[in-house]
PDB file of C-alpha atoms in Angstrom:
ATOM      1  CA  UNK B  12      10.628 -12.106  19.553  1.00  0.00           C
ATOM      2  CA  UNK B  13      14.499 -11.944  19.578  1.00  0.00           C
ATOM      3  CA  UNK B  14      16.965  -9.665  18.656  1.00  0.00           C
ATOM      4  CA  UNK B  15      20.097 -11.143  16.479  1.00  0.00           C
ATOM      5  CA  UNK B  16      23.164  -8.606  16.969  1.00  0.00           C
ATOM      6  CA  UNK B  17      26.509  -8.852  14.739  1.00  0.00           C
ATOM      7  CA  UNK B  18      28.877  -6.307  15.678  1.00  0.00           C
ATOM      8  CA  UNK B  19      32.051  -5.219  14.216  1.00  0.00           C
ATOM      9  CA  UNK B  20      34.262  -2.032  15.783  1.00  0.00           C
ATOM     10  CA  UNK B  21      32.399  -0.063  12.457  1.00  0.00           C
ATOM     11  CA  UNK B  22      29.057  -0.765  12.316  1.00  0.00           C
ATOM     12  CA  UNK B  23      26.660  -3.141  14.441  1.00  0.00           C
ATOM     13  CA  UNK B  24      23.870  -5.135  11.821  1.00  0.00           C
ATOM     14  CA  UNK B  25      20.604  -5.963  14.407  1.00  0.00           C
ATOM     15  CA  UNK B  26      17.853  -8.125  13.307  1.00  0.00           C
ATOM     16  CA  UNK B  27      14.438  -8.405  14.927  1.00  0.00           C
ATOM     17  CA  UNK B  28      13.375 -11.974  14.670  1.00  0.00           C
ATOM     18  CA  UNK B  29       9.625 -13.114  15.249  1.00  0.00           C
ATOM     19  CA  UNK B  30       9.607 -17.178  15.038  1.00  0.00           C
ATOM     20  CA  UNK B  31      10.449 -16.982  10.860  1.00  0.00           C
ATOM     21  CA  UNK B  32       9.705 -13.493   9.726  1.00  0.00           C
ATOM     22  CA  UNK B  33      12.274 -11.052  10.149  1.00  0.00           C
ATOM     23  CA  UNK B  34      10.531  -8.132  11.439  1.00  0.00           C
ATOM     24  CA  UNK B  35      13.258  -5.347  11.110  1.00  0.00           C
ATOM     25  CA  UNK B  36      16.917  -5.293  10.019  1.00  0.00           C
ATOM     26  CA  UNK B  37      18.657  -2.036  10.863  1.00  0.00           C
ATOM     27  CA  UNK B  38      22.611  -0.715  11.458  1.00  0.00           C
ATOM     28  CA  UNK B  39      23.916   1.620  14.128  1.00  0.00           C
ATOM     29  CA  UNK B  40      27.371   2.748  14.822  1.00  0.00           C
ATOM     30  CA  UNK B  41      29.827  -0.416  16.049  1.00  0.00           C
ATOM     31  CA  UNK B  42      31.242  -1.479  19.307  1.00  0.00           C
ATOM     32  CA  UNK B  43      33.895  -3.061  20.636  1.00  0.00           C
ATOM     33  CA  UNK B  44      34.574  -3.366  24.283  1.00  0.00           C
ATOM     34  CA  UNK B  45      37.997  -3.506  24.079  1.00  0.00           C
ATOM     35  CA  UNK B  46      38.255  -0.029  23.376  1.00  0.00           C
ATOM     36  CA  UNK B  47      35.017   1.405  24.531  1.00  0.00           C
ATOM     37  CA  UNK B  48      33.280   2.066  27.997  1.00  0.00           C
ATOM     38  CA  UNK B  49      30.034   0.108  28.694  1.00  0.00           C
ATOM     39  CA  UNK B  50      28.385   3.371  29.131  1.00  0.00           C
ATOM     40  CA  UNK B  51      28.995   4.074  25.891  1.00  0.00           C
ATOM     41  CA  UNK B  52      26.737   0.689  24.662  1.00  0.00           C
ATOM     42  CA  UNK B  53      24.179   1.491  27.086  1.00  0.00           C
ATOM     43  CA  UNK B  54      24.013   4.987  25.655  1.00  0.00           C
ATOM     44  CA  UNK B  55      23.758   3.399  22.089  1.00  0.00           C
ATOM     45  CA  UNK B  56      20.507   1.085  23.365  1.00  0.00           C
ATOM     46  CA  UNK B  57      19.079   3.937  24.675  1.00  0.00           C
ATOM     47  CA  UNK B  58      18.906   6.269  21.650  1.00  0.00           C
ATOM     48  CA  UNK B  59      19.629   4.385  18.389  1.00  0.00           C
ATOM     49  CA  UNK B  60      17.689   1.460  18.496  1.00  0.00           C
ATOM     50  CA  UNK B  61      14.037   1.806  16.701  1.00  0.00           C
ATOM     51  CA  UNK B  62      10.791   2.274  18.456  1.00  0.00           C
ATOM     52  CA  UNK B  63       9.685  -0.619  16.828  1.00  0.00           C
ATOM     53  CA  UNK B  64      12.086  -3.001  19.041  1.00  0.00           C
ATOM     54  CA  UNK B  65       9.804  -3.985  22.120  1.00  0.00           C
ATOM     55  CA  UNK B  66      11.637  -3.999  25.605  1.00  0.00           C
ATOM     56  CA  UNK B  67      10.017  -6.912  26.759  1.00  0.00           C
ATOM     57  CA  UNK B  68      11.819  -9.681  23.944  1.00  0.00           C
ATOM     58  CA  UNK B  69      12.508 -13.264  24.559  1.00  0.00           C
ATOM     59  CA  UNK B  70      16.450 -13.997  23.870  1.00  0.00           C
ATOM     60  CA  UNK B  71      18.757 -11.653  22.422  1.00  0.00           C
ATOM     61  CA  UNK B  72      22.159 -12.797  20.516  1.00  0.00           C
ATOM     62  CA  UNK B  73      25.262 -10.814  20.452  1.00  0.00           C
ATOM     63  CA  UNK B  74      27.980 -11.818  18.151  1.00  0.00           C
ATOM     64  CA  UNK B  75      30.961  -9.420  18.400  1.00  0.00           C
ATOM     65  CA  UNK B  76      34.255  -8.460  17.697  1.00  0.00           C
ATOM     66  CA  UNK B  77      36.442  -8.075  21.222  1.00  0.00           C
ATOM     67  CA  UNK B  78      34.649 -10.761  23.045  1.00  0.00           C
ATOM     68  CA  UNK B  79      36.604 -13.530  23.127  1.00  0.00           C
ATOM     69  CA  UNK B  80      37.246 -12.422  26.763  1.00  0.00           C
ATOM     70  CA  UNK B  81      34.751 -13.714  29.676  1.00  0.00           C
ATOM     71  CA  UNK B  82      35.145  -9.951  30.998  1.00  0.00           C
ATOM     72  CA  UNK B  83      34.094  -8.319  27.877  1.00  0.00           C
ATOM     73  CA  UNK B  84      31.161 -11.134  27.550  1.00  0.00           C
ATOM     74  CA  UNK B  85      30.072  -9.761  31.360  1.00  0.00           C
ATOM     75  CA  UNK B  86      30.423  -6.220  30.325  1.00  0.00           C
ATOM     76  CA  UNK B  87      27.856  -6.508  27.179  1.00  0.00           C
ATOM     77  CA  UNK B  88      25.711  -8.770  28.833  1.00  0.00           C
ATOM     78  CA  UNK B  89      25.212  -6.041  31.697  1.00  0.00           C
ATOM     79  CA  UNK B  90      23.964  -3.341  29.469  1.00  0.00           C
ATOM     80  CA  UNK B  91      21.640  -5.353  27.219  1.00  0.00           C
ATOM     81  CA  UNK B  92      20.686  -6.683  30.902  1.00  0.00           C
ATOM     82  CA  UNK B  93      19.501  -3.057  31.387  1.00  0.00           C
ATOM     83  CA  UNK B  94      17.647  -2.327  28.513  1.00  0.00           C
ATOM     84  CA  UNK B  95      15.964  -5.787  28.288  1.00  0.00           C
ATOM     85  CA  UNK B  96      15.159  -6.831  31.188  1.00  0.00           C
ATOM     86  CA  UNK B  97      12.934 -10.090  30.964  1.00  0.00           C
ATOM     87  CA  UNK B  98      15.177 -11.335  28.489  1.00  0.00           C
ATOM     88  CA  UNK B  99      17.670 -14.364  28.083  1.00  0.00           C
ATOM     89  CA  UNK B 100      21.283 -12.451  27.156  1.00  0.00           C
ATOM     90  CA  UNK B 101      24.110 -14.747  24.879  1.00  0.00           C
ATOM     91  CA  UNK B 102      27.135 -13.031  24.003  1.00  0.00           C
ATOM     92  CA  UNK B 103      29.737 -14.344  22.311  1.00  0.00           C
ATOM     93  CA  UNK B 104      32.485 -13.526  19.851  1.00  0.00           C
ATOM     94  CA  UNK B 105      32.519 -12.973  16.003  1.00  0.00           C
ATOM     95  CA  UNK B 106      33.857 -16.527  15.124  1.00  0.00           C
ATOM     96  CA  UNK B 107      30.807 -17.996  16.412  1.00  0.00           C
ATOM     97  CA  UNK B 108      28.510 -15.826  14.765  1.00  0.00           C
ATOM     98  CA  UNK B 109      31.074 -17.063  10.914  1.00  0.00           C
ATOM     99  CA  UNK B 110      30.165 -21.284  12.601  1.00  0.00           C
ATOM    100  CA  UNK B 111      26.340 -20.343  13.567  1.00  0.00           C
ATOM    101  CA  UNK B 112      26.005 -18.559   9.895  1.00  0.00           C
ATOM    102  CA  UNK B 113      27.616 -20.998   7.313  1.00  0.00           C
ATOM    103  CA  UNK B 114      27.628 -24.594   9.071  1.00  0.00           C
ATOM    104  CA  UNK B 115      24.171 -24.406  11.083  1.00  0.00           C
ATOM    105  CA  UNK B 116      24.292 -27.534  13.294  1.00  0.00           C
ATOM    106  CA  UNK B 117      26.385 -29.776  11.212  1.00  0.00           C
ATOM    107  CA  UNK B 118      30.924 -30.472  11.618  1.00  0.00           C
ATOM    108  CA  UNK B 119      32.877 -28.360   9.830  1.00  0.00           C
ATOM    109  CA  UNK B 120      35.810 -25.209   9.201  1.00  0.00           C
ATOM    110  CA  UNK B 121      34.295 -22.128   9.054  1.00  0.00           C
ATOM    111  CA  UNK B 122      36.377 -19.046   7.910  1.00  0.00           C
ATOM    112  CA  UNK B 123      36.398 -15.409   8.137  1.00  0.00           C
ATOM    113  CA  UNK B 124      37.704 -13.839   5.184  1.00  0.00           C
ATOM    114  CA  UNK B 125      37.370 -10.167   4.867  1.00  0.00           C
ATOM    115  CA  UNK B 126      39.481  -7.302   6.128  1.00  0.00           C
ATOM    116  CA  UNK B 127      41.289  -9.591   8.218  1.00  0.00           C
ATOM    117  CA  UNK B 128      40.788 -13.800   8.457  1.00  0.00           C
ATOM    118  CA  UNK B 129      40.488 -16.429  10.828  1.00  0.00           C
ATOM    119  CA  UNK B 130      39.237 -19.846  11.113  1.00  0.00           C
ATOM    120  CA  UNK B 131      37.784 -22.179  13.371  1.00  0.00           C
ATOM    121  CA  UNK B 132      37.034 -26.245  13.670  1.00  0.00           C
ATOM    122  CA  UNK B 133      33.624 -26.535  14.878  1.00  0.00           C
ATOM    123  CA  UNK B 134      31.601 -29.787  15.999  1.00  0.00           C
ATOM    124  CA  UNK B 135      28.040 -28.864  15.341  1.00  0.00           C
ATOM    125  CA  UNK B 136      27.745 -27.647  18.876  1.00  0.00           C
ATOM    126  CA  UNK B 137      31.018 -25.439  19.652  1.00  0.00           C
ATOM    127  CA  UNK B 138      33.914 -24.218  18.897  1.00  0.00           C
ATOM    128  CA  UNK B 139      36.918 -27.681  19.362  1.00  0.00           C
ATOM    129  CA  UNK B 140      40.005 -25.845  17.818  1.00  0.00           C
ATOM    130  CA  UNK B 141      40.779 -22.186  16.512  1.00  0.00           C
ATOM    131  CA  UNK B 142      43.275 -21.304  14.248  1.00  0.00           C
ATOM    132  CA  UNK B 143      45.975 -18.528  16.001  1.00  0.00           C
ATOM    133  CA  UNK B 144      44.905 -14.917  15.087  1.00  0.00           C
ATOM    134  CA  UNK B 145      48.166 -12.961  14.490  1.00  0.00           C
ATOM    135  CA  UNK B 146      46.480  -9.877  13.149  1.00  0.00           C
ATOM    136  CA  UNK B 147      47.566  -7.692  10.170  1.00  0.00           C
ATOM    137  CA  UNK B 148      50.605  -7.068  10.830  1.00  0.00           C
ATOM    138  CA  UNK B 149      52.068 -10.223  10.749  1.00  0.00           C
ATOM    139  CA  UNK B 150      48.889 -12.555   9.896  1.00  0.00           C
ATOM    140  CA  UNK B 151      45.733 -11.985   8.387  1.00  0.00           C
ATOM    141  CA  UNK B 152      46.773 -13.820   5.123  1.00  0.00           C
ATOM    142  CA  UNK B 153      44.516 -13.967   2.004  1.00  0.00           C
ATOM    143  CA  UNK B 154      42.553 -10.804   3.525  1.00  0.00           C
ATOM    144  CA  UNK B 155      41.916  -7.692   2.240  1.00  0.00           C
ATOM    145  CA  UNK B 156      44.755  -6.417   4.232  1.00  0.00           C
ATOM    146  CA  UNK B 157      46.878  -8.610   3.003  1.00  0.00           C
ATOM    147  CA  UNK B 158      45.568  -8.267  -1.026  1.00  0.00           C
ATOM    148  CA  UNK B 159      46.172  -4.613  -0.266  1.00  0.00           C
ATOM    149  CA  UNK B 160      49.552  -4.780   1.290  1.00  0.00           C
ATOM    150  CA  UNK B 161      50.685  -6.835  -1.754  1.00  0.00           C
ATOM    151  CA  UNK B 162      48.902  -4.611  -4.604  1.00  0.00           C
ATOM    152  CA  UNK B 163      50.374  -1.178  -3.110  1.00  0.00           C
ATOM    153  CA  UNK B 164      53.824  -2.837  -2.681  1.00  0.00           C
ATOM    154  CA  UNK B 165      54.019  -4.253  -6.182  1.00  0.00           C
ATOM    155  CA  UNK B 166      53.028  -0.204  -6.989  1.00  0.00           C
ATOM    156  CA  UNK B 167      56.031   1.318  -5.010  1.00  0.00           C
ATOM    157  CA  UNK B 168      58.371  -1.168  -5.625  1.00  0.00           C
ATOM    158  CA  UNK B 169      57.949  -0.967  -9.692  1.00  0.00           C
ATOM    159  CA  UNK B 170      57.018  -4.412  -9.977  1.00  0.00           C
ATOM    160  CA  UNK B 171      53.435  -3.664 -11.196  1.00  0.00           C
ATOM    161  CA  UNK B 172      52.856  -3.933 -14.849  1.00  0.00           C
ATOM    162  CA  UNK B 173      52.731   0.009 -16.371  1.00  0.00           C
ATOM    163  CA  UNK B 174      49.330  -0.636 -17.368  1.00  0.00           C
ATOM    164  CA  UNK B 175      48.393  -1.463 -14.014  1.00  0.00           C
ATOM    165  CA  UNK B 176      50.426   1.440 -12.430  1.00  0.00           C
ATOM    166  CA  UNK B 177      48.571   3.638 -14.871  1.00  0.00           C
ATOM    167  CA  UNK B 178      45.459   3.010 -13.441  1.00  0.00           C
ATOM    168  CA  UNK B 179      46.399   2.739  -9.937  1.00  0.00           C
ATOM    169  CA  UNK B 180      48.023   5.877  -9.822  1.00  0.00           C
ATOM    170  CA  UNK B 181      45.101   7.714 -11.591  1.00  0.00           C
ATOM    171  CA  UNK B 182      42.675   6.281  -8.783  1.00  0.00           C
ATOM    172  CA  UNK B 183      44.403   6.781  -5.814  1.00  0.00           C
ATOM    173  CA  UNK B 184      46.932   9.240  -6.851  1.00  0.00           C
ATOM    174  CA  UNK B 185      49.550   8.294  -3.955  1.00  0.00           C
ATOM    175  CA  UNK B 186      53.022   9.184  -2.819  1.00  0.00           C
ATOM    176  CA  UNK B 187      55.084   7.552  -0.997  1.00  0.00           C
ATOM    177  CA  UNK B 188      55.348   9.822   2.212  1.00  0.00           C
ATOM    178  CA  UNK B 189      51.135  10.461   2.301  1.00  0.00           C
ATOM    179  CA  UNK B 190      50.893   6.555   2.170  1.00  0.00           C
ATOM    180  CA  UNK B 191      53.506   5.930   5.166  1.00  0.00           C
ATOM    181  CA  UNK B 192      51.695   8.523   7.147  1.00  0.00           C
ATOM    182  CA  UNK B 193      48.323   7.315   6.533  1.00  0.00           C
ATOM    183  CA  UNK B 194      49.369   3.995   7.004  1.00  0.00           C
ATOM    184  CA  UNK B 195      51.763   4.418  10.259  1.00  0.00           C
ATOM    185  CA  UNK B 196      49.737   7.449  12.152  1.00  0.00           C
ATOM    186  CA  UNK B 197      46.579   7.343  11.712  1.00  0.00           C
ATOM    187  CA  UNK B 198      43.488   5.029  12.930  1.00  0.00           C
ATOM    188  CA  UNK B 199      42.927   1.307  11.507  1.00  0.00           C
ATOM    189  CA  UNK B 200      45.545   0.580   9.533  1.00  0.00           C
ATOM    190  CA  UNK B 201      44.133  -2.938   8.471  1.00  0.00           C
ATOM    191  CA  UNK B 202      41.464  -1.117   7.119  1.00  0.00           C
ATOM    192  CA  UNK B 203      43.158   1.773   5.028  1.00  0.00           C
ATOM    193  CA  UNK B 204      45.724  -1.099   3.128  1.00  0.00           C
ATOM    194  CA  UNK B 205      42.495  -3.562   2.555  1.00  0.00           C
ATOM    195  CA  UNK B 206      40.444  -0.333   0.927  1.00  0.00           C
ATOM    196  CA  UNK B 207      43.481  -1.379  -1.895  1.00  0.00           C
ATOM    197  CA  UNK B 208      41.799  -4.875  -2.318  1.00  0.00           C
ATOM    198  CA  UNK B 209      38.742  -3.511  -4.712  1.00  0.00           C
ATOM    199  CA  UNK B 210      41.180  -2.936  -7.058  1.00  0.00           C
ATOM    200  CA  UNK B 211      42.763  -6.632  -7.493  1.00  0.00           C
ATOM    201  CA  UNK B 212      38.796  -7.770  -7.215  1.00  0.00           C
ATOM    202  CA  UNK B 213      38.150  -5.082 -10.542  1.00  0.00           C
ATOM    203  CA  UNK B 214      41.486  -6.326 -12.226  1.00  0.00           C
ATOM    204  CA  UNK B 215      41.603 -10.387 -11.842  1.00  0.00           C
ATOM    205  CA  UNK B 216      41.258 -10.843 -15.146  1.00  0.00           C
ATOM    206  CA  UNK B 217      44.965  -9.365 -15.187  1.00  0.00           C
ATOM    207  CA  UNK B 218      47.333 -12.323 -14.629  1.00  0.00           C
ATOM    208  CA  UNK B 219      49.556  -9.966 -12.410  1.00  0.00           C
ATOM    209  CA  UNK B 220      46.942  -9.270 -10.013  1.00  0.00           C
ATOM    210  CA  UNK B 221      45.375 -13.155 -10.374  1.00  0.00           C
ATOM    211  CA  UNK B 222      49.333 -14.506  -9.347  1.00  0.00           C
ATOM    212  CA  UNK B 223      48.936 -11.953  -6.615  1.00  0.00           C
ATOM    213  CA  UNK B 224      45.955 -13.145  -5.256  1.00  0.00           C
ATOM    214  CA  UNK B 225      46.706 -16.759  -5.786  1.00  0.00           C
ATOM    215  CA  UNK B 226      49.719 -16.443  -3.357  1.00  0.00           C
ATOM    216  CA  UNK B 227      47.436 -14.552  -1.034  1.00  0.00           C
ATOM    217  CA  UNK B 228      45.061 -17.260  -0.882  1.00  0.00           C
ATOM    218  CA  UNK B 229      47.397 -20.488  -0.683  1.00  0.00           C
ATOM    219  CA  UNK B 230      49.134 -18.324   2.322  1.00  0.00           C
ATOM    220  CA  UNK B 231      45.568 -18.837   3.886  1.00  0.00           C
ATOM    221  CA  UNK B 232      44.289 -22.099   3.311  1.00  0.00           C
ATOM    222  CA  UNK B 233      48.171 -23.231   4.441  1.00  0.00           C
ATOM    223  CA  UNK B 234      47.430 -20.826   7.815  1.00  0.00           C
ATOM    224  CA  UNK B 235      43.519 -21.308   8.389  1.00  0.00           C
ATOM    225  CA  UNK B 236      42.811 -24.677   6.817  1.00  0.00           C
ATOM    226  CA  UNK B 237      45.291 -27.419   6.626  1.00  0.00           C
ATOM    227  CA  UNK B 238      45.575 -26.951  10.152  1.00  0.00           C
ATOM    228  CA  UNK B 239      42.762 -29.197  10.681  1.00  0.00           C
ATOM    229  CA  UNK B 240      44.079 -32.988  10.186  1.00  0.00           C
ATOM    230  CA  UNK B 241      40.492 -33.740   8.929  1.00  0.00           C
ATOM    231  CA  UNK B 242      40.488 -30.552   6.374  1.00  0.00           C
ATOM    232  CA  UNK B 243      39.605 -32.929   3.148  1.00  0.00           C
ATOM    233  CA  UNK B 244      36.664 -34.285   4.371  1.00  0.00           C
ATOM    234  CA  UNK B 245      35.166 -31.583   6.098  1.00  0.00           C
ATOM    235  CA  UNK B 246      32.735 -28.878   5.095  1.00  0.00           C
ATOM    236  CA  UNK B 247      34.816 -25.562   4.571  1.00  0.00           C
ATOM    237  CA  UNK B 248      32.558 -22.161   4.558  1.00  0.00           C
ATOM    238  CA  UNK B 249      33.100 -18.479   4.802  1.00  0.00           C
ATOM    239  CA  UNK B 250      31.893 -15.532   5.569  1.00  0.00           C
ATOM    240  CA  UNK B 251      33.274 -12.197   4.749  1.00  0.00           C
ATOM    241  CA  UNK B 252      33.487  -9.692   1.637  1.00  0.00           C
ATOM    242  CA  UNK B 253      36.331 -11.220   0.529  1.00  0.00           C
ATOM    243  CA  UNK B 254      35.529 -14.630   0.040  1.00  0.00           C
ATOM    244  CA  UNK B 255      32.352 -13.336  -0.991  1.00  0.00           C
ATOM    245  CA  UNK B 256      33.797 -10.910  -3.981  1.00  0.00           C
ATOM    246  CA  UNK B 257      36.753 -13.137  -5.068  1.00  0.00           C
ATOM    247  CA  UNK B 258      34.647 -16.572  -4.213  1.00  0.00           C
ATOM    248  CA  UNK B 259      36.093 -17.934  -7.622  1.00  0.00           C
ATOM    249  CA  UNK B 260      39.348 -17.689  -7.626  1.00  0.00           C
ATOM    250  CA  UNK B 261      39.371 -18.828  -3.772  1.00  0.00           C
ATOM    251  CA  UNK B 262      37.549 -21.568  -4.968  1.00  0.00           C
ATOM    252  CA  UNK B 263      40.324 -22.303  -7.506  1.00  0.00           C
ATOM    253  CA  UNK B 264      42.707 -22.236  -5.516  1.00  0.00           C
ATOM    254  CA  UNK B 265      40.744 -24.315  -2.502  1.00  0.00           C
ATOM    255  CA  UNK B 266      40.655 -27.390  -5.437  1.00  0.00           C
ATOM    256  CA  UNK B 267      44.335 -27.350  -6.192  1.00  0.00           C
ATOM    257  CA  UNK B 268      44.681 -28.525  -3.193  1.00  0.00           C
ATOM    258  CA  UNK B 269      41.449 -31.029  -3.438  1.00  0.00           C
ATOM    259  CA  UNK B 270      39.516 -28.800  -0.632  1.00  0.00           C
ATOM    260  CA  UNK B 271      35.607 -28.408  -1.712  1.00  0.00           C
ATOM    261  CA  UNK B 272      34.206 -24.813  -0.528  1.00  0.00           C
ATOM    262  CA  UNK B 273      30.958 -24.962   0.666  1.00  0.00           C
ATOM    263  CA  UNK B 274      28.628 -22.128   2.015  1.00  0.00           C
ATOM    264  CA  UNK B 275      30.037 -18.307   1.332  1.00  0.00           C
ATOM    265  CA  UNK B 276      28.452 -15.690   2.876  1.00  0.00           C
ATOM    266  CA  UNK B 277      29.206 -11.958   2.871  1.00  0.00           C
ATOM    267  CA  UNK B 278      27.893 -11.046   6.104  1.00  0.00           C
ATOM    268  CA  UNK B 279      26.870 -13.561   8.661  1.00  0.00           C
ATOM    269  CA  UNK B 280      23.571 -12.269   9.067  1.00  0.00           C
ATOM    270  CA  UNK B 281      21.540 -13.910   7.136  1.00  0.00           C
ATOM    271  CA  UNK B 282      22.879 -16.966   8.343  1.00  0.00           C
ATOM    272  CA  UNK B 283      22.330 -16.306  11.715  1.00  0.00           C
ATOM    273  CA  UNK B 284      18.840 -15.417  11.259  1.00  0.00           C
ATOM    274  CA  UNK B 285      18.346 -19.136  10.073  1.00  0.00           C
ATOM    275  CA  UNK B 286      20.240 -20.990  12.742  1.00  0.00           C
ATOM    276  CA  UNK B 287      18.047 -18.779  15.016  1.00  0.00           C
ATOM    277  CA  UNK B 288      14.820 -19.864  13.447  1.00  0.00           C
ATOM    278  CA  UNK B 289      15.586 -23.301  13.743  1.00  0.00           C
ATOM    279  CA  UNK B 290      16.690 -23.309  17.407  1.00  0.00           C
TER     280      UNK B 290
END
């Protein structure tokens, strides 16, 4: 058996794997070890994973957010090191988990498009080139984050349609000052401006809200694809709610530039479960 572990700073998805059958799938509470203890993991193996997970397991697989660093890598691989013993421990960081999911063993750009994005060039094997990761703030474009952003601007700053602003307003019944405070002092700001994206995905039919979105997305195949020199001819793939939710108009705008989109998954799960079975 193996255990197949994507974790976000929100929520961790698990998947006990027996050769093809998926035994289990289950959530817990996320980690991320840049801002929690290892004792804190160890204490989450301990008490939230099901009795039905053996101890004794062949490989586990940890793809999460916050491991890019070889300290971080160390620090997860200790604690699942304690809980299962006997077993093989790979941890590695979320980008892999978006190049094991959509692309398998074969070249390609894989993408992460969902409350924030990112992109990598992978070989098959690993990882050659990653795009720079700027983060919401100043990056992140064609994310939910950045849909948000540009949704709740075009609210405050009267440029959204009344019909539109009608709507809007009746949903999430904002002011000004409660939105700056939310957004400024409080935790996961990314987060709070992408919950805004639902409401472009419910209105694209609008062609406010599809311009919006159109500049959202060429700002993100200019960042995360045509970075690559071989970006025409390679597979390009996704994973993430967003390209999963607005996968046609991405896709619209991916062949105005004459960029085929491939594989789209929401979560990488699934994928992950097949590269697994295939290893």
């Amino acid at each position: 058996m193996i255990l197949i572990i994507d974790a976000g700073s929100t929520k961790m998805e698990w998947a006990l794997v027996d050769g093809n059958e998926v035994i289990l799938r289950f959530t817990t509470e996320g980690f991320n070890p840049n801002y929690s203890a290892p004792e804190r993991l160890c204490l989450m193996l301990e008490h939230q994973l099901p009795a039905i997970v053996p101890p004794a397991l062949q490989s586990v697989y940890y793809y999460g957010t916050g491991c890019g660093a070889e300290k971080n890598r160390q620090m997860v691989a200790s604690a699942f090191h304690q809980r299962f013993a006997g077993a093989d421990i790979h941890v590695t960081h979320d980008m892999m988990a978006a190049a094991h999911a959509v692309l398998g063993k074969e070249k390609g750009i894989a993408c992460i498009l969902g409350t924030g994005a990112n992109s990598c060039l992978y070989d098959g094997e690993k990882i050659v080139e990653r795009a720079v990761s700027l983060g919401y703030m100043v990056g992140d474009e064609g994310s939910g984050g950045h849909i948000g952003r540009e949704i709740v601007k075009s609210y405050f700053y009267g440029f959204m349609p009344e019909d539109l602003r009608l709507q809007f307003s009746e949903r999430y019944q904002l002011n000004v000052d409660d939105f700056v405070a939310r957004l400024y002092h409080m935790e996961q700001p990314n987060s709070y401006l992408a919950s805004f994206a639902p409401f472009a995905c419910e209105h694209l039919d609008h062609p406010f809200v599809a311009d919006i979105c159109h500049h959202c997305f060429d700002a993100f195949i200019q960042a995360f694809v045509c970075r690559y020199g071989e970006y025409k001819t390679l597979k390009v793939s996704f994973v993430g709610s967003v390209a999963y939710h607005f996968k046609d108009i991405l896709e619209s705008c991916l062949a105005g530039r004459d960029i085929v989109m491939d594989n789209v998954l929401q979560t990488p799960m699934e994928g992950l479960v097949k590269y697994h079975a295939l290893d």
